[in-house]
């Protein structure tokens, strides 16, 4: 386990700080009516790296001027390492550059945060074993819970890049075509079973054409964000067979504003759980490619306090993002810079470690208890759902910031 790297930015040196020098997550911010700028979080500040590049203190082919991280990603892994290395040097406690760098620090609380990258395409997987078993049991019965392919390959569906929004964006309850098991005919109306899915999103930082190995896939992943795959369960139940989710998942997907890089997560690598069936060679991992990241979900009803409704860990996933990406390219599917790969809902084995409300309330049959005597089966109008995540080192944490959204009433 690695130790805290100390910075001359004092607020970055506390064990509770989400953005110590070990982290250096990438985001896009603006101040007032100013333009979108690439920035890096350090303690309670944002380092304006676009400004650093303009001043000639760092140099990355002008890519940091674009107000979005895609063009920097395109430079490739040696540049990803070099930026991290140079920023670590400039911000380290023993740096002699403090006076040069200090003018480029902006208080985090004064900044508005925006989409950190342009989502090229969005794919969502279904790689949490407990989640797949729970959903399968509810939708198809315990005997057919896990589809026959599930232990042999990571399954997923192509989602909508246009639906991905940054943390803090309001979500509106969708309408959809609904037909419950006892309804004779379908009707059109607001979803009554609107839900969340706690996921991690992997960001593809390099183009590929044709199949790539799991190792190459791992190398091509730039970083990770928290991801909430908002899901209308009643729309989903009626529409999903045989082609999978469609409008149930198209309303919105929220991501956190900070990209935590794969390089920052390096000390927290861990193996996927033991295989029940041996995987075909093209899906086998050459080393640990999952991460130990603690995750939680908070639910705050309007005008009330928040209750943490789920605590789990990314190390529960049966397939890593590298395996998912290798599977995604196995047919020759080209991948683009900024492709977003959702992990699938991350549920643990325990009742309080389930990453969606449909699991927590078991299809609405067992509402969960919140503070102040409130109960929930699904998301209600005015509820704010917040995902949080942290990898924990010796006296520090690699935080993801928050991934929050508030549901407003259907219009
Ligand atoms: Mn999902």
Coordinates of C-alpha atoms and ligand atoms in Angstrom, one line a residue:
X1 CA 0.0 0.0 0.0
X2 CA 1.4 3.4 -1.0
X3 CA 1.7 6.5 1.2
X4 CA 0.4 10.0 0.8
X5 CA 2.5 12.2 -1.5
X6 CA 2.7 15.6 0.2
X7 CA 2.0 18.8 -1.7
X8 CA 2.6 22.4 -0.9
X9 CA -1.2 22.8 -1.4
X10 CA -1.9 22.2 2.3
X11 CA -5.6 21.1 1.8
X12 CA -4.3 18.2 -0.3
X13 CA -2.5 16.6 2.6
X14 CA -5.4 15.5 4.7
X15 CA -6.5 11.9 4.9
X16 CA -10.1 13.0 4.2
X17 CA -9.3 15.0 1.1
X18 CA -10.6 13.4 -2.1
X19 CA -7.9 15.0 -4.3
X20 CA -4.4 14.5 -2.8
X21 CA -1.3 14.7 -5.0
X22 CA -1.7 10.9 -5.5
X23 CA -4.9 11.5 -7.4
X24 CA -4.7 14.5 -9.8
X25 CA -8.1 13.8 -11.6
X26 CA -8.9 15.7 -14.8
X27 CA -12.0 17.9 -15.3
X28 CA -13.3 20.9 -17.2
X29 CA -14.3 24.0 -15.3
X30 CA -15.4 27.6 -15.8
X31 CA -15.5 30.7 -13.6
X32 CA -18.5 33.0 -14.0
X33 CA -19.2 33.5 -17.7
X34 CA -15.6 32.4 -18.7
X35 CA -14.8 29.6 -21.2
X36 CA -14.5 25.9 -20.4
X37 CA -11.0 25.1 -19.3
X38 CA -9.1 21.9 -18.7
X39 CA -8.2 21.6 -15.0
X40 CA -6.8 19.2 -12.4
X41 CA -8.1 18.9 -8.9
X42 CA -5.6 19.3 -6.0
X43 CA -6.9 19.7 -2.5
X44 CA -9.7 22.3 -2.5
X45 CA -8.3 23.9 -5.6
X46 CA -8.3 23.4 -9.4
X47 CA -5.0 23.8 -11.2
X48 CA -5.7 25.6 -14.5
X49 CA -3.5 23.4 -16.8
X50 CA -4.7 25.3 -19.9
X51 CA -3.2 28.4 -18.2
X52 CA 0.0 26.5 -17.4
X53 CA 0.3 25.4 -21.1
X54 CA -0.3 29.0 -22.4
X55 CA 2.5 30.2 -20.1
X56 CA 4.8 27.6 -21.5
X57 CA 5.3 25.9 -18.1
X58 CA 4.0 22.6 -19.6
X59 CA 3.6 21.7 -23.3
X60 CA 1.2 19.1 -24.8
X61 CA 0.8 20.3 -28.4
X62 CA -1.8 22.8 -27.4
X63 CA -4.3 20.0 -26.5
X64 CA -5.0 21.5 -23.1
X65 CA -6.5 24.6 -24.8
X66 CA -9.5 22.7 -26.2
X67 CA -11.7 22.9 -23.1
X68 CA -12.2 19.1 -23.3
X69 CA -9.9 16.2 -22.6
X70 CA -10.4 14.2 -25.8
X71 CA -7.5 15.8 -27.8
X72 CA -5.1 15.3 -24.9
X73 CA -6.1 11.6 -24.7
X74 CA -5.3 11.2 -28.4
X75 CA -1.6 12.0 -27.7
X76 CA -1.3 8.5 -26.1
X77 CA 0.0 6.8 -23.0
X78 CA 3.5 8.2 -23.0
X79 CA 2.0 11.7 -22.8
X80 CA -0.5 10.6 -20.2
X81 CA 2.4 9.5 -18.0
X82 CA 4.4 12.7 -18.7
X83 CA 1.6 15.1 -17.7
X84 CA 1.1 13.2 -14.5
X85 CA 4.8 13.1 -13.8
X86 CA 5.3 16.9 -14.5
X87 CA 2.2 17.9 -12.4
X88 CA 3.4 15.7 -9.5
X89 CA 6.8 17.5 -9.6
X90 CA 5.3 21.0 -9.8
X91 CA 2.9 20.4 -6.9
X92 CA 5.1 18.3 -4.6
X93 CA 6.0 19.7 -1.2
X94 CA 9.7 20.0 -2.1
X95 CA 9.0 21.8 -5.5
X96 CA 10.8 25.1 -6.0
X97 CA 8.1 26.2 -8.5
X98 CA 5.4 27.1 -6.0
X99 CA 5.5 30.9 -6.9
X100 CA 5.2 30.1 -10.6
X101 CA 2.3 27.7 -10.2
X102 CA 0.2 29.4 -7.4
X103 CA -1.4 32.0 -9.8
X104 CA -3.0 29.1 -11.7
X105 CA -4.9 27.7 -8.7
X106 CA -8.6 28.4 -8.6
X107 CA -10.8 27.7 -5.5
X108 CA -12.9 24.6 -6.4
X109 CA -16.0 26.1 -4.7
X110 CA -16.0 29.0 -7.1
X111 CA -15.9 26.9 -10.3
X112 CA -18.7 25.3 -12.3
X113 CA -17.8 21.8 -13.5
X114 CA -18.7 20.5 -17.0
X115 CA -18.5 17.3 -19.0
X116 CA -14.8 16.4 -18.8
X117 CA -14.8 14.6 -22.2
X118 CA -17.0 14.4 -25.2
X119 CA -18.6 11.0 -25.1
X120 CA -18.0 9.4 -28.5
X121 CA -20.2 6.3 -28.0
X122 CA -21.7 4.7 -24.9
X123 CA -21.9 1.0 -24.2
X124 CA -23.3 -0.5 -21.0
X125 CA -22.3 -3.9 -19.7
X126 CA -24.0 -6.3 -17.2
X127 CA -21.0 -7.7 -15.4
X128 CA -22.0 -7.7 -11.7
X129 CA -22.8 -11.2 -10.8
X130 CA -25.1 -10.4 -7.8
X131 CA -27.0 -7.8 -9.8
X132 CA -27.5 -10.1 -12.8
X133 CA -28.7 -12.9 -10.6
X134 CA -31.1 -10.6 -8.7
X135 CA -32.5 -9.0 -11.8
X136 CA -32.7 -12.3 -13.6
X137 CA -34.6 -13.8 -10.6
X138 CA -37.1 -11.0 -10.6
X139 CA -37.6 -10.8 -14.4
X140 CA -37.5 -14.5 -15.3
X141 CA -37.5 -16.6 -12.1
X142 CA -34.7 -18.2 -10.1
X143 CA -34.2 -21.1 -12.4
X144 CA -33.3 -18.8 -15.4
X145 CA -31.7 -16.0 -13.4
X146 CA -28.2 -16.0 -15.0
X147 CA -28.4 -16.3 -18.8
X148 CA -26.5 -19.3 -20.2
X149 CA -23.8 -17.0 -21.8
X150 CA -23.1 -15.0 -18.7
X151 CA -20.2 -16.9 -17.3
X152 CA -18.5 -17.1 -20.7
X153 CA -18.5 -13.5 -21.9
X154 CA -19.3 -9.9 -20.6
X155 CA -22.7 -9.1 -22.2
X156 CA -23.8 -5.5 -22.9
X157 CA -25.8 -3.3 -25.2
X158 CA -25.1 -0.2 -27.2
X159 CA -26.4 2.9 -25.4
X160 CA -26.7 6.6 -26.4
X161 CA -23.8 9.0 -26.0
X162 CA -26.3 11.8 -26.3
X163 CA -27.9 10.8 -23.0
X164 CA -24.8 11.2 -20.9
X165 CA -24.8 14.2 -18.6
X166 CA -22.5 15.6 -15.9
X167 CA -23.1 15.4 -12.2
X168 CA -25.6 18.1 -11.0
X169 CA -27.8 18.0 -14.1
X170 CA -31.5 17.6 -13.3
X171 CA -33.2 14.5 -14.5
X172 CA -36.8 14.5 -15.6
X173 CA -39.1 11.5 -14.9
X174 CA -39.7 9.9 -18.3
X175 CA -42.9 8.8 -20.0
X176 CA -43.0 5.5 -21.7
X177 CA -45.2 2.6 -22.9
X178 CA -46.1 0.5 -19.9
X179 CA -47.8 -2.8 -19.6
X180 CA -47.8 -4.6 -16.2
X181 CA -48.3 -8.4 -15.9
X182 CA -52.0 -7.8 -15.0
X183 CA -52.7 -5.1 -17.7
X184 CA -54.7 -6.2 -20.7
X185 CA -53.4 -3.5 -23.0
X186 CA -50.4 -1.2 -22.8
X187 CA -50.7 2.5 -21.9
X188 CA -48.5 5.6 -22.2
X189 CA -47.6 7.5 -19.0
X190 CA -44.9 8.5 -16.6
X191 CA -42.7 5.7 -15.3
X192 CA -43.7 4.6 -11.8
X193 CA -40.6 2.5 -11.2
X194 CA -37.7 4.9 -11.9
X195 CA -34.4 3.6 -10.6
X196 CA -30.7 4.1 -10.4
X197 CA -27.8 1.9 -11.2
X198 CA -24.5 2.3 -9.4
X199 CA -21.7 1.8 -11.9
X200 CA -18.2 2.8 -12.9
X201 CA -17.5 4.1 -16.4
X202 CA -14.2 3.4 -18.2
X203 CA -13.1 5.9 -20.8
X204 CA -11.3 4.7 -23.9
X205 CA -8.4 7.0 -24.6
X206 CA -7.0 5.4 -27.8
X207 CA -8.5 4.5 -31.1
X208 CA -8.5 0.8 -32.2
X209 CA -9.6 -1.0 -35.3
X210 CA -10.1 -4.7 -35.2
X211 CA -9.8 -7.1 -32.2
X212 CA -7.5 -6.1 -29.4
X213 CA -6.1 -8.2 -26.6
X214 CA -7.1 -7.7 -22.9
X215 CA -3.7 -6.3 -22.2
X216 CA -4.0 -3.8 -25.1
X217 CA -7.5 -2.9 -23.9
X218 CA -6.2 -2.2 -20.4
X219 CA -3.5 0.1 -21.9
X220 CA -6.1 1.9 -24.0
X221 CA -8.2 2.9 -20.9
X222 CA -7.5 6.5 -19.9
X223 CA -9.5 6.6 -16.7
X224 CA -12.7 6.1 -14.8
X225 CA -15.8 8.0 -13.7
X226 CA -18.7 7.2 -11.4
X227 CA -21.8 6.4 -13.5
X228 CA -25.5 6.4 -12.7
X229 CA -27.4 4.5 -15.4
X230 CA -30.9 5.9 -14.6
X231 CA -33.4 3.1 -15.5
X232 CA -37.2 3.0 -15.9
X233 CA -37.9 -0.6 -14.7
X234 CA -41.6 -0.6 -15.9
X235 CA -40.6 0.6 -19.4
X236 CA -37.8 -1.9 -19.4
X237 CA -39.9 -4.9 -18.4
X238 CA -42.3 -4.4 -21.3
X239 CA -39.8 -3.4 -24.0
X240 CA -36.7 -5.5 -23.4
X241 CA -37.4 -8.8 -25.1
X242 CA -35.8 -9.8 -27.4
X243 CA -33.4 -6.9 -28.2
X244 CA -32.6 -5.6 -24.7
X245 CA -33.1 -2.2 -23.0
X246 CA -34.0 0.8 -25.2
X247 CA -36.1 3.7 -23.9
X248 CA -35.8 2.4 -20.3
X249 CA -32.2 3.6 -20.4
X250 CA -32.3 6.5 -22.8
X251 CA -33.5 9.3 -20.5
X252 CA -30.1 10.1 -18.9
X253 CA -26.9 8.6 -17.6
X254 CA -25.0 10.8 -15.1
X255 CA -21.2 10.7 -14.7
X256 CA -19.0 12.4 -12.1
X257 CA -17.2 15.5 -13.2
X258 CA -13.6 14.3 -12.5
X259 CA -11.8 11.6 -14.5
X260 CA -9.7 9.5 -12.1
X261 CA -6.9 8.2 -14.3
X262 CA -5.9 4.6 -14.6
X263 CA -2.4 5.7 -13.6
X264 CA -3.7 7.1 -10.3
X265 CA -5.5 3.8 -9.6
X266 CA -2.4 1.7 -10.3
X267 CA -1.7 0.9 -6.6
X268 CA -5.3 -0.4 -6.1
X269 CA -5.3 -3.1 -8.9
X270 CA -6.9 -6.4 -7.9
X271 CA -8.0 -9.6 -9.6
X272 CA -11.5 -10.5 -10.7
X273 CA -13.2 -13.1 -8.5
X274 CA -12.4 -16.7 -9.2
X275 CA -13.8 -18.1 -12.5
X276 CA -16.6 -20.6 -12.3
X277 CA -16.0 -21.5 -16.0
X278 CA -12.6 -21.1 -17.6
X279 CA -12.7 -18.3 -20.1
X280 CA -11.7 -18.6 -23.7
X281 CA -8.1 -17.4 -24.2
X282 CA -9.0 -14.1 -25.8
X283 CA -10.8 -13.0 -22.6
X284 CA -8.2 -14.2 -20.0
X285 CA -6.5 -11.4 -18.0
X286 CA -2.7 -11.5 -18.0
X287 CA -2.7 -9.8 -14.5
X288 CA -4.9 -8.0 -12.1
X289 CA -7.0 -5.4 -14.0
X290 CA -9.8 -4.7 -11.6
X291 CA -9.5 -2.1 -8.8
X292 CA -10.4 -2.0 -5.1
X293 CA -12.7 1.1 -5.0
X294 CA -15.2 1.6 -2.2
X295 CA -18.6 2.8 -3.4
X296 CA -21.7 4.2 -1.9
X297 CA -25.1 5.7 -2.8
X298 CA -26.9 8.4 -0.9
X299 CA -30.6 9.2 -1.3
X300 CA -31.8 12.6 -0.1
X301 CA -35.5 13.3 -0.3
X302 CA -36.4 16.9 -1.0
X303 CA -36.2 19.0 2.3
X304 CA -34.8 16.0 4.2
X305 CA -31.4 14.5 5.2
X306 CA -29.5 11.9 3.2
X307 CA -29.5 8.2 3.9
X308 CA -26.7 6.0 2.6
X309 CA -28.7 3.2 1.0
X310 CA -25.8 1.1 -0.4
X311 CA -22.1 0.4 0.3
X312 CA -20.2 -1.9 -2.0
X313 CA -16.9 -2.2 -3.9
X314 CA -15.9 -2.3 -7.6
X315 CA -13.8 -5.4 -6.8
X316 CA -17.2 -7.3 -6.9
X317 CA -17.2 -7.2 -10.8
X318 CA -16.9 -10.5 -12.5
X319 CA -15.3 -8.9 -15.6
X320 CA -12.9 -6.0 -15.7
X321 CA -13.3 -3.0 -18.1
X322 CA -10.3 -4.4 -20.0
X323 CA -12.1 -7.7 -20.6
X324 CA -15.3 -5.8 -21.6
X325 CA -13.3 -3.7 -24.0
X326 CA -11.6 -6.7 -25.5
X327 CA -15.0 -8.4 -25.9
X328 CA -16.3 -5.2 -27.5
X329 CA -13.6 -5.3 -30.2
X330 CA -13.7 -9.1 -30.8
X331 CA -15.9 -8.8 -33.9
X332 CA -13.7 -6.0 -35.3
X333 CA -15.8 -3.2 -33.8
X334 CA -13.7 0.0 -34.0
X335 CA -13.4 2.0 -30.8
X336 CA -13.1 5.8 -30.7
X337 CA -11.4 8.2 -28.3
X338 CA -14.0 9.1 -25.7
X339 CA -16.0 5.9 -25.9
X340 CA -17.6 5.2 -22.5
X341 CA -17.9 1.7 -21.1
X342 CA -20.4 1.2 -18.2
X343 CA -19.4 -1.6 -15.9
X344 CA -22.9 -2.8 -15.1
X345 CA -24.6 -2.4 -11.7
X346 CA -22.2 -3.1 -8.9
X347 CA -24.0 -5.1 -6.2
X348 CA -22.5 -7.0 -3.4
X349 CA -23.9 -10.1 -1.7
X350 CA -25.4 -8.3 1.3
X351 CA -28.7 -6.7 1.5
X352 CA -27.2 -3.2 2.1
X353 CA -24.7 -3.6 -0.8
X354 CA -27.1 -3.7 -3.7
X355 CA -26.5 -1.0 -6.3
X356 CA -30.1 -0.4 -7.5
X357 CA -33.4 0.3 -5.8
X358 CA -35.2 -2.5 -7.6
X359 CA -32.8 -4.9 -5.8
X360 CA -32.8 -3.0 -2.5
X361 CA -36.7 -3.1 -2.4
X362 CA -36.9 -6.4 -4.2
X363 CA -39.0 -5.2 -7.0
X364 CA -40.9 -2.8 -4.8
X365 CA -42.1 -5.5 -2.4
X366 CA -39.9 -4.6 0.5
X367 CA -39.5 -0.8 0.6
X368 CA -36.3 0.4 2.3
X369 CA -36.3 2.6 5.4
X370 CA -34.8 6.1 5.2
X371 CA -34.2 8.6 7.9
X372 CA -37.2 10.3 9.6
X373 CA -39.5 7.3 9.0
X374 CA -39.5 7.7 5.2
X375 CA -39.6 4.7 2.9
X376 CA -38.7 4.1 -0.8
X377 CA -39.2 1.4 -3.4
X378 CA -38.1 3.6 -6.3
X379 CA -37.0 7.2 -6.9
X380 CA -39.6 9.8 -6.1
X381 CA -39.9 13.3 -7.5
X382 CA -37.4 15.7 -5.7
X383 CA -35.1 12.9 -4.6
X384 CA -31.4 13.5 -5.0
X385 CA -29.3 10.4 -5.7
X386 CA -25.5 10.8 -5.1
X387 CA -22.9 8.2 -6.0
X388 CA -19.5 8.4 -4.3
X389 CA -16.3 6.4 -4.6
X390 CA -12.8 6.2 -3.1
X391 CA -9.7 4.0 -3.3
X392 CA -8.0 4.0 0.1
X393 CA -4.2 4.2 0.6
X394 CA -2.0 4.8 3.6
X395 CA -3.3 8.1 5.0
X396 CA -4.9 9.2 1.8
X397 CA -7.8 8.4 -0.6
X398 CA -8.3 8.7 -4.3
X399 CA -11.8 10.2 -4.5
X400 CA -14.0 10.5 -7.5
X401 CA -16.0 13.5 -6.3
X402 CA -19.7 13.0 -6.5
X403 CA -22.1 11.9 -9.2
X404 CA -25.4 13.5 -8.3
X405 CA -28.8 14.0 -9.9
X406 CA -32.2 15.2 -8.7
X407 CA -35.4 13.8 -10.2
X408 CA -38.0 16.3 -11.3
X409 CA -41.7 15.5 -12.0
X410 CA -42.7 14.2 -15.4
X411 CA -44.0 17.0 -17.7
Ligands
LIG1 MN1 -26.6 -0.4 -16.4

